[in-house]
Amino acid sequence: MQHAANVTSGDVLDWHAIEWKRVYRTVKNLRQRSFRASREGDLRRVRSLQRLMLRCTANVLESVRRVTQVNQGKMTTGVDQVVTTTPEERGALCRKLHQLELHKGHPVRRVYIPKKKGKRPLGIPTIEDRCVQAMVKNALEPFWEARFEGISYGFRPGRGCHDAIEKVFRVARVNTPRPWVLDADIEGAFDNIGHAALVKAIGNFPARELIKQWLKAGYMEEDMWHATDAGVPQGGVISPLLLNVALHGMEQALGSSYTPRGTFRGTYALVRYADDVAIFCPTHAEAMVAKTLLAQWLAPRGLRWSEAKTHIRHLTEGFDFLGFHIRHYPAPNSSRRGYKLLITPSTGSITQIKRKLKGLWRRHVGSPTGALINAMNPVISGWSNYFRTGVASKVFTDLDNFMYYRAQRYMKRRHPRKSGWWRTTKYWGRTIGPRQDRWVFVDKVRHATLRKFAWTKIVRHRLVPTTYSPDDRALQDYWRQRRARTHATAPRYRQLFQRQKGLCPGCHQHLENGEETHIHHVMPKQHGGKDDLVNLRLVHRNCHHQIHSIRAPLGVRRLLEPGAR
C-alpha cells in the first residue's frame, strides 16, 4: 500500500499526496473478502483477514479521514479537548494509530441532548478513540453483515429507515394474516446492554480487548469519573454495530425461519430498526405471547421492554413507526376488502416540524430575508425528502399553507406600517420555469427562494432484498445501479451528478456518502473558465482541497486539465 513507509517511519505523512482512490479500493477489497469468508463459514480465514484489516495502512488513513473530515462530530471533543484539523495533525495521528497494540482507551465525555421527554445522555469518545473504533468497525462489520437478519435495517450499510417502512408496507397489506401489531421499544438499549453477553457474542475477534476497554472505560461528568457496568457509549463510532450484534437472533427467538429459496416461514413477521421493533401477529393473544418470549430473550442481554412505549394495536387503529403512521383506513367504495393501507407522516412528526419552523421564523425576524431562507430550505428539503416515500401530498400542502400564514405574520412584524400591497410586492414572486408558482416567498435582492413542501415529488422507495449487502462482491452492479437512482437535491447539481454517475472524480466514492460537496472549475474562472457543464465537476469538499494542493497525486491533478472527466 502506497505511503505505508511514511506512516510507519518518523517522516511526516503528506496528507494531500495520498491517493484516496487506492485507499478506498484497498479497504473495500478487504471488507469483501472478509464478507465472503464469513458467508462460506471459513472462520479461520475471517480472523486472518480481520487481523490484516486492523494493521492495514489504508484502514488507518480511511478511518482518520472519516472521523476528522467527514463525520458531523469532527469538531466535537472528548475528555482530552483535542480536535484534529490540519493535515500535519492528521499525519501525526495516522503514525500513532499504526501501532494499534499500544492504544489505550479513554473515558467518554458525558453530554446531554434534548428529546421528546427529558434528555438523552451521549458519551463522546476522544478523536483518537473514534479513529480506532472506525478501524475496528471496518474489521468487524463485514463478518456480521454476512450473518445479520434481513429484517434488521438500522445502522447498516446500504439500508435505512425507508427500507424498514417499505418492509412494513409489504407486511401490513390489507389482506395480511397478521393484523395485530406489537409496537415495541427497548428501554435504554444503548445504556443497558450487558457487557458479558456482548463480549460472548463477539467471540475471539482479534480486537476484542479494545472493545472491552471501551465498554469499561467509564465516563466523565463535571470532572468526576463514573464507572460503566453496562451499556455502550451512545456517540461512539462502533456503538450502533455493537447494538445490532447484541440484538441479533430476535427473529430466530420467535421461531421464524426461511426455506433455501428464501420463503418466509413462521407465525410472526418482524421489522426492526435498531431498538424500535414492529412485530405483526395473527391475534392479540399471540402478540402477548411474542412480547413474553422476547422479554425472556432480552433479559440475559440486560435489556427489557419500555412499558410506556410498547403497545399492542390492530392495524385498523394504526401505529407510529420511525415518524410514519401506518393504518388500515375504511374504504368501502374503492377496496374489495373494505380497507386500504396508508402510510402517512405521523401527527408527532408534523407537530415537531411546525415547532421547528415557527422557531426559525421568530429567530430571524431581525435578520436579512436571505439568511432566513437559507436557514429554512435545508429543513424543508430534509423533512420532505424523508416523508416523500409515503402518502404525504396532503400533508405537504397543509404545511405550505402553514408557511404562508407564518410568512404573513413575519412581514407584518417586520413592516407594521407598510400596506399589504407593498409587503406583497416586496416578498412574493413567481418561479421561473414550468412550475409557474405565483405565490413564492423570495428575497429579490439576493435572488433567494423559499422552497415549498409540495415541490417534492412523491417517490416510491425500492426495498433492498433481504440478504443483499454492499460488501458482497457479486452484487456490485446492483448497488451501482441503486446509487445511480439517487439524485442530488439541488437542481443545479443534478446534471453533474448524472454525468459523473454519482461518483466523486477525486476518490471515486459515491457523492452522497455524507461528505460536503463542492463545485470544481476545471479551468479556473480567473483564467477564463466558465460555468458551463463541461468545465464543472461535483467533488467532495476534502477532494476539492486536495485538487488545489500542489502536492496532489498526478491522477487527481488531471482533474485540472480541460476536457477531463
Coordinates of C-alpha atoms in Angstrom, one line a residue, residues 252-542:
Q252 CA -35.0 -16.8 15.4
A253 CA -36.2 -16.4 19.0
L254 CA -39.7 -16.0 17.7
G255 CA -39.5 -19.3 15.7
S256 CA -39.3 -17.7 12.3
S257 CA -37.2 -19.3 9.5
Y258 CA -36.6 -19.3 5.8
T259 CA -36.5 -22.0 3.2
P260 CA -33.4 -22.4 1.0
R261 CA -35.3 -20.4 -1.7
G262 CA -35.9 -17.5 0.8
T263 CA -39.6 -18.2 1.5
F264 CA -40.6 -17.0 5.0
R265 CA -42.0 -19.5 7.5
G266 CA -43.3 -18.5 10.9
T267 CA -46.2 -17.1 12.9
Y268 CA -44.7 -13.7 13.4
A269 CA -43.3 -11.2 10.9
L270 CA -40.8 -8.8 12.5
V271 CA -39.3 -5.5 11.3
R272 CA -36.5 -3.9 13.4
Y273 CA -34.7 -0.6 13.1
A274 CA -32.1 -0.6 15.9
D275 CA -34.1 -0.7 19.2
D276 CA -37.5 0.0 17.5
V277 CA -39.4 -3.2 16.8
A278 CA -42.7 -3.9 15.0
I279 CA -44.0 -7.5 15.3
F280 CA -47.0 -8.4 13.2
C281 CA -49.1 -11.2 14.8
P282 CA -52.3 -13.2 13.8
T283 CA -54.2 -12.5 17.0
H284 CA -54.0 -10.3 20.1
A285 CA -53.2 -13.4 22.3
E286 CA -50.3 -14.4 20.1
A287 CA -49.0 -10.8 20.3
M288 CA -48.9 -11.2 24.1
V289 CA -47.0 -14.4 23.6
A290 CA -44.5 -12.7 21.4
K291 CA -44.0 -10.0 23.9
T292 CA -43.3 -12.5 26.7
L293 CA -41.0 -14.6 24.5
L294 CA -38.8 -11.7 23.5
A295 CA -38.8 -10.3 27.1
Q296 CA -37.3 -13.6 28.2
W297 CA -34.8 -13.4 25.3
L298 CA -33.8 -9.8 26.1
A299 CA -33.2 -10.5 29.9
P300 CA -29.8 -12.3 29.6
R301 CA -28.7 -9.3 27.5
G302 CA -29.5 -6.8 30.2
L303 CA -32.5 -5.4 28.2
R304 CA -36.2 -5.1 28.7
W305 CA -39.2 -3.6 27.0
S306 CA -40.2 0.0 27.7
E307 CA -43.8 -0.4 29.0
A308 CA -44.6 3.2 28.2
K309 CA -43.7 2.8 24.6
T310 CA -44.8 -0.8 24.0
H311 CA -48.3 -1.3 22.7
I312 CA -50.4 -3.9 21.0
R313 CA -52.8 -2.5 18.4
H314 CA -54.9 -3.6 15.5
L315 CA -54.0 -2.2 12.1
T316 CA -57.4 -0.5 11.9
E317 CA -56.3 1.6 15.0
G318 CA -52.9 2.3 13.4
F319 CA -49.4 2.8 15.0
D320 CA -46.4 5.1 14.7
F321 CA -43.1 3.8 13.4
L322 CA -40.0 5.8 12.5
G323 CA -42.0 9.0 12.2
F324 CA -44.7 7.5 10.0
H325 CA -48.3 6.5 10.9
I326 CA -49.3 3.1 9.5
R327 CA -53.0 2.3 9.4
H328 CA -55.8 0.5 7.6
Y329 CA -58.5 3.1 6.7
P330 CA -62.1 2.3 5.8
A331 CA -62.6 2.4 2.0
P332 CA -65.9 0.6 1.2
N333 CA -66.2 2.2 -2.2
S334 CA -62.6 1.7 -3.5
S335 CA -61.5 -1.6 -2.0
R336 CA -63.0 -5.0 -2.2
R337 CA -61.8 -5.8 1.3
G338 CA -63.3 -2.5 2.7
Y339 CA -60.0 -1.1 3.8
K340 CA -56.9 0.5 2.3
L341 CA -53.4 0.8 3.8
L342 CA -52.0 4.3 4.1
I343 CA -48.6 5.3 5.5
T344 CA -48.5 9.0 6.3
P345 CA -46.3 11.3 8.3
S346 CA -47.3 10.9 12.0
T347 CA -49.0 13.7 14.0
G348 CA -45.9 13.9 16.2
S349 CA -43.7 14.5 13.2
I350 CA -45.9 17.2 11.8
T351 CA -46.1 19.0 15.2
Q352 CA -42.3 18.8 15.5
I353 CA -41.6 20.3 12.1
K354 CA -44.1 23.1 12.7
R355 CA -42.5 23.9 16.0
K356 CA -39.1 24.0 14.4
L357 CA -40.1 26.2 11.5
K358 CA -42.0 28.5 13.8
G359 CA -38.8 28.9 15.9
L360 CA -36.9 29.8 12.7
W361 CA -39.4 32.4 11.7
R362 CA -39.2 34.1 15.1
R363 CA -35.4 33.8 15.4
H364 CA -34.9 35.6 12.0
V365 CA -37.3 38.5 12.4
G366 CA -34.3 40.9 12.6
S367 CA -32.1 39.0 10.1
P368 CA -31.9 39.6 6.4
T369 CA -34.5 37.7 4.4
G370 CA -31.8 35.7 2.6
A371 CA -30.5 34.4 5.9
L372 CA -34.0 33.2 6.9
I373 CA -34.4 31.4 3.5
N374 CA -31.0 29.8 3.8
A375 CA -31.9 28.5 7.2
M376 CA -35.4 27.3 6.2
N377 CA -34.6 25.5 2.9
P378 CA -32.4 22.7 4.3
V379 CA -35.0 21.9 7.0
I380 CA -37.8 21.8 4.4
S381 CA -35.8 19.7 1.9
G382 CA -34.7 17.2 4.5
W383 CA -38.2 16.7 6.0
S384 CA -40.0 16.5 2.7
N385 CA -37.4 14.1 1.2
Y386 CA -37.7 11.8 4.2
F387 CA -41.5 11.6 4.0
R388 CA -41.9 11.6 0.2
T389 CA -42.0 7.8 0.1
G390 CA -45.3 7.8 1.9
V391 CA -48.8 9.3 1.3
A392 CA -47.7 12.9 2.0
S393 CA -49.1 15.2 -0.7
K394 CA -52.0 16.5 1.5
V395 CA -49.6 17.0 4.4
F396 CA -47.1 18.9 2.2
T397 CA -50.0 21.2 1.0
D398 CA -51.1 21.8 4.6
L399 CA -47.5 22.7 5.6
D400 CA -47.2 25.1 2.7
N401 CA -50.4 26.8 4.0
F402 CA -48.9 26.9 7.4
M403 CA -45.8 28.6 6.0
Y404 CA -47.9 31.1 4.1
Y405 CA -49.6 32.3 7.3
R406 CA -46.2 32.4 9.1
A407 CA -44.8 34.5 6.2
Q408 CA -47.7 36.9 6.6
R409 CA -47.0 37.3 10.3
Y410 CA -43.3 37.7 9.6
M411 CA -44.0 40.5 7.1
K412 CA -46.4 42.4 9.3
R413 CA -44.0 42.2 12.2
R414 CA -41.1 43.5 10.2
H415 CA -43.1 46.2 8.4
P416 CA -46.1 47.1 10.6
R417 CA -46.6 50.5 9.0
K418 CA -46.5 49.3 5.3
S419 CA -49.5 48.4 3.3
G420 CA -50.4 44.9 2.3
W421 CA -49.7 45.7 -1.3
W422 CA -46.2 47.0 -0.5
R423 CA -45.4 43.8 1.5
T424 CA -46.8 41.6 -1.2
T425 CA -44.7 43.3 -3.9
K426 CA -41.5 43.1 -1.8
Y427 CA -41.8 39.5 -0.6
W428 CA -43.8 37.5 -3.1
G429 CA -42.8 36.5 -6.5
R430 CA -43.2 33.9 -9.3
T431 CA -40.9 30.9 -10.0
I432 CA -39.2 30.7 -13.3
G433 CA -39.7 27.5 -15.4
P434 CA -42.6 25.0 -16.0
R435 CA -43.8 25.2 -12.4
Q436 CA -45.1 28.9 -12.7
D437 CA -45.9 29.1 -9.0
R438 CA -47.0 32.7 -8.3
W439 CA -47.1 32.9 -4.5
V440 CA -43.4 32.1 -3.6
F441 CA -41.6 33.8 -0.7
V442 CA -38.5 35.4 -2.2
D443 CA -35.6 37.7 -1.4
K444 CA -35.5 39.7 -4.6
V445 CA -32.2 41.4 -3.7
R446 CA -30.2 38.2 -3.2
H447 CA -32.3 36.1 -5.6
A448 CA -33.2 33.5 -2.9
T449 CA -36.4 31.5 -3.0
L450 CA -38.1 29.7 -0.1
R451 CA -38.8 26.1 -1.0
K452 CA -42.3 24.7 -0.8
F453 CA -43.0 21.2 0.6
A454 CA -45.3 20.5 -2.3
W455 CA -42.4 20.9 -4.8
T456 CA -41.1 17.5 -3.5
K457 CA -42.4 14.7 -5.7
I458 CA -43.8 11.5 -4.1
V459 CA -41.4 8.7 -4.9
R460 CA -41.9 5.0 -4.0
H461 CA -38.8 3.5 -2.3
R462 CA -37.4 0.2 -3.6
L463 CA -36.8 -2.3 -0.8
V464 CA -33.4 -3.8 -0.6
P465 CA -33.6 -7.6 -0.9
T466 CA -33.2 -9.5 2.4
T467 CA -29.7 -10.9 2.0
Y468 CA -28.1 -8.1 -0.1
S469 CA -25.1 -6.2 1.3
P470 CA -22.7 -3.7 -0.2
D471 CA -19.8 -6.0 0.9
D472 CA -21.0 -8.7 -1.4
R473 CA -18.7 -8.5 -4.5
A474 CA -21.2 -10.4 -6.7
L475 CA -23.7 -7.6 -6.2
Q476 CA -21.6 -4.5 -7.1
D477 CA -23.6 -3.9 -10.3
Y478 CA -26.8 -3.9 -8.2
W479 CA -25.5 -1.4 -5.7
R480 CA -24.1 0.8 -8.5
Q481 CA -27.5 0.9 -10.2
R482 CA -29.2 1.6 -6.9
R483 CA -26.9 4.5 -6.2
A484 CA -27.5 5.9 -9.7
R485 CA -31.2 6.3 -8.9
T486 CA -30.2 8.7 -6.1
H487 CA -30.1 12.3 -7.3
A488 CA -28.5 15.3 -5.7
T489 CA -31.2 17.5 -4.1
A490 CA -30.1 20.8 -5.7
P491 CA -31.3 21.0 -9.3
R492 CA -28.1 22.7 -10.4
Y493 CA -26.2 19.7 -9.2
R494 CA -28.4 17.1 -10.9
Q495 CA -26.9 17.2 -14.3
L496 CA -23.3 16.9 -13.0
F497 CA -24.4 14.1 -10.6
Q498 CA -25.8 12.1 -13.5
R499 CA -22.9 12.9 -15.8
Q500 CA -20.4 11.6 -13.2
K501 CA -22.7 8.6 -12.5
G502 CA -22.9 9.7 -8.9
L503 CA -19.1 9.3 -8.2
C504 CA -16.6 11.8 -7.0
P505 CA -13.7 12.0 -9.6
G506 CA -11.2 12.5 -6.7
C507 CA -11.8 9.5 -4.5
H508 CA -14.2 7.5 -6.7
Q509 CA -16.7 7.3 -3.8
H510 CA -20.4 8.0 -4.0
L511 CA -21.1 11.7 -3.9
E512 CA -23.8 11.4 -1.3
N513 CA -21.9 9.5 1.3
G514 CA -22.3 12.1 4.0
E515 CA -19.4 14.4 2.9
E516 CA -20.0 18.0 1.9
T517 CA -19.8 18.6 -1.9
H518 CA -18.2 21.4 -3.8
I519 CA -18.3 22.6 -7.4
H520 CA -14.8 22.5 -9.0
H521 CA -14.0 24.6 -12.1
V522 CA -11.6 22.6 -14.3
M523 CA -10.4 25.9 -15.9
P524 CA -10.4 28.5 -13.1
K525 CA -12.7 31.5 -13.6
Q526 CA -9.7 33.8 -13.1
H527 CA -8.1 32.1 -16.2
G528 CA -11.2 32.5 -18.3
G529 CA -13.1 29.4 -17.2
K530 CA -16.9 29.5 -17.4
D531 CA -19.8 27.9 -15.5
D532 CA -20.6 25.6 -18.4
L533 CA -21.3 21.9 -17.6
V534 CA -18.2 20.8 -19.5
N535 CA -16.0 23.0 -17.1
L536 CA -17.6 21.8 -13.9
R537 CA -17.1 18.8 -11.6
L538 CA -19.0 17.9 -8.5
V539 CA -16.5 16.7 -5.9
H540 CA -16.2 16.1 -2.2
R541 CA -15.0 19.1 -0.1
N542 CA -11.9 17.2 1.0

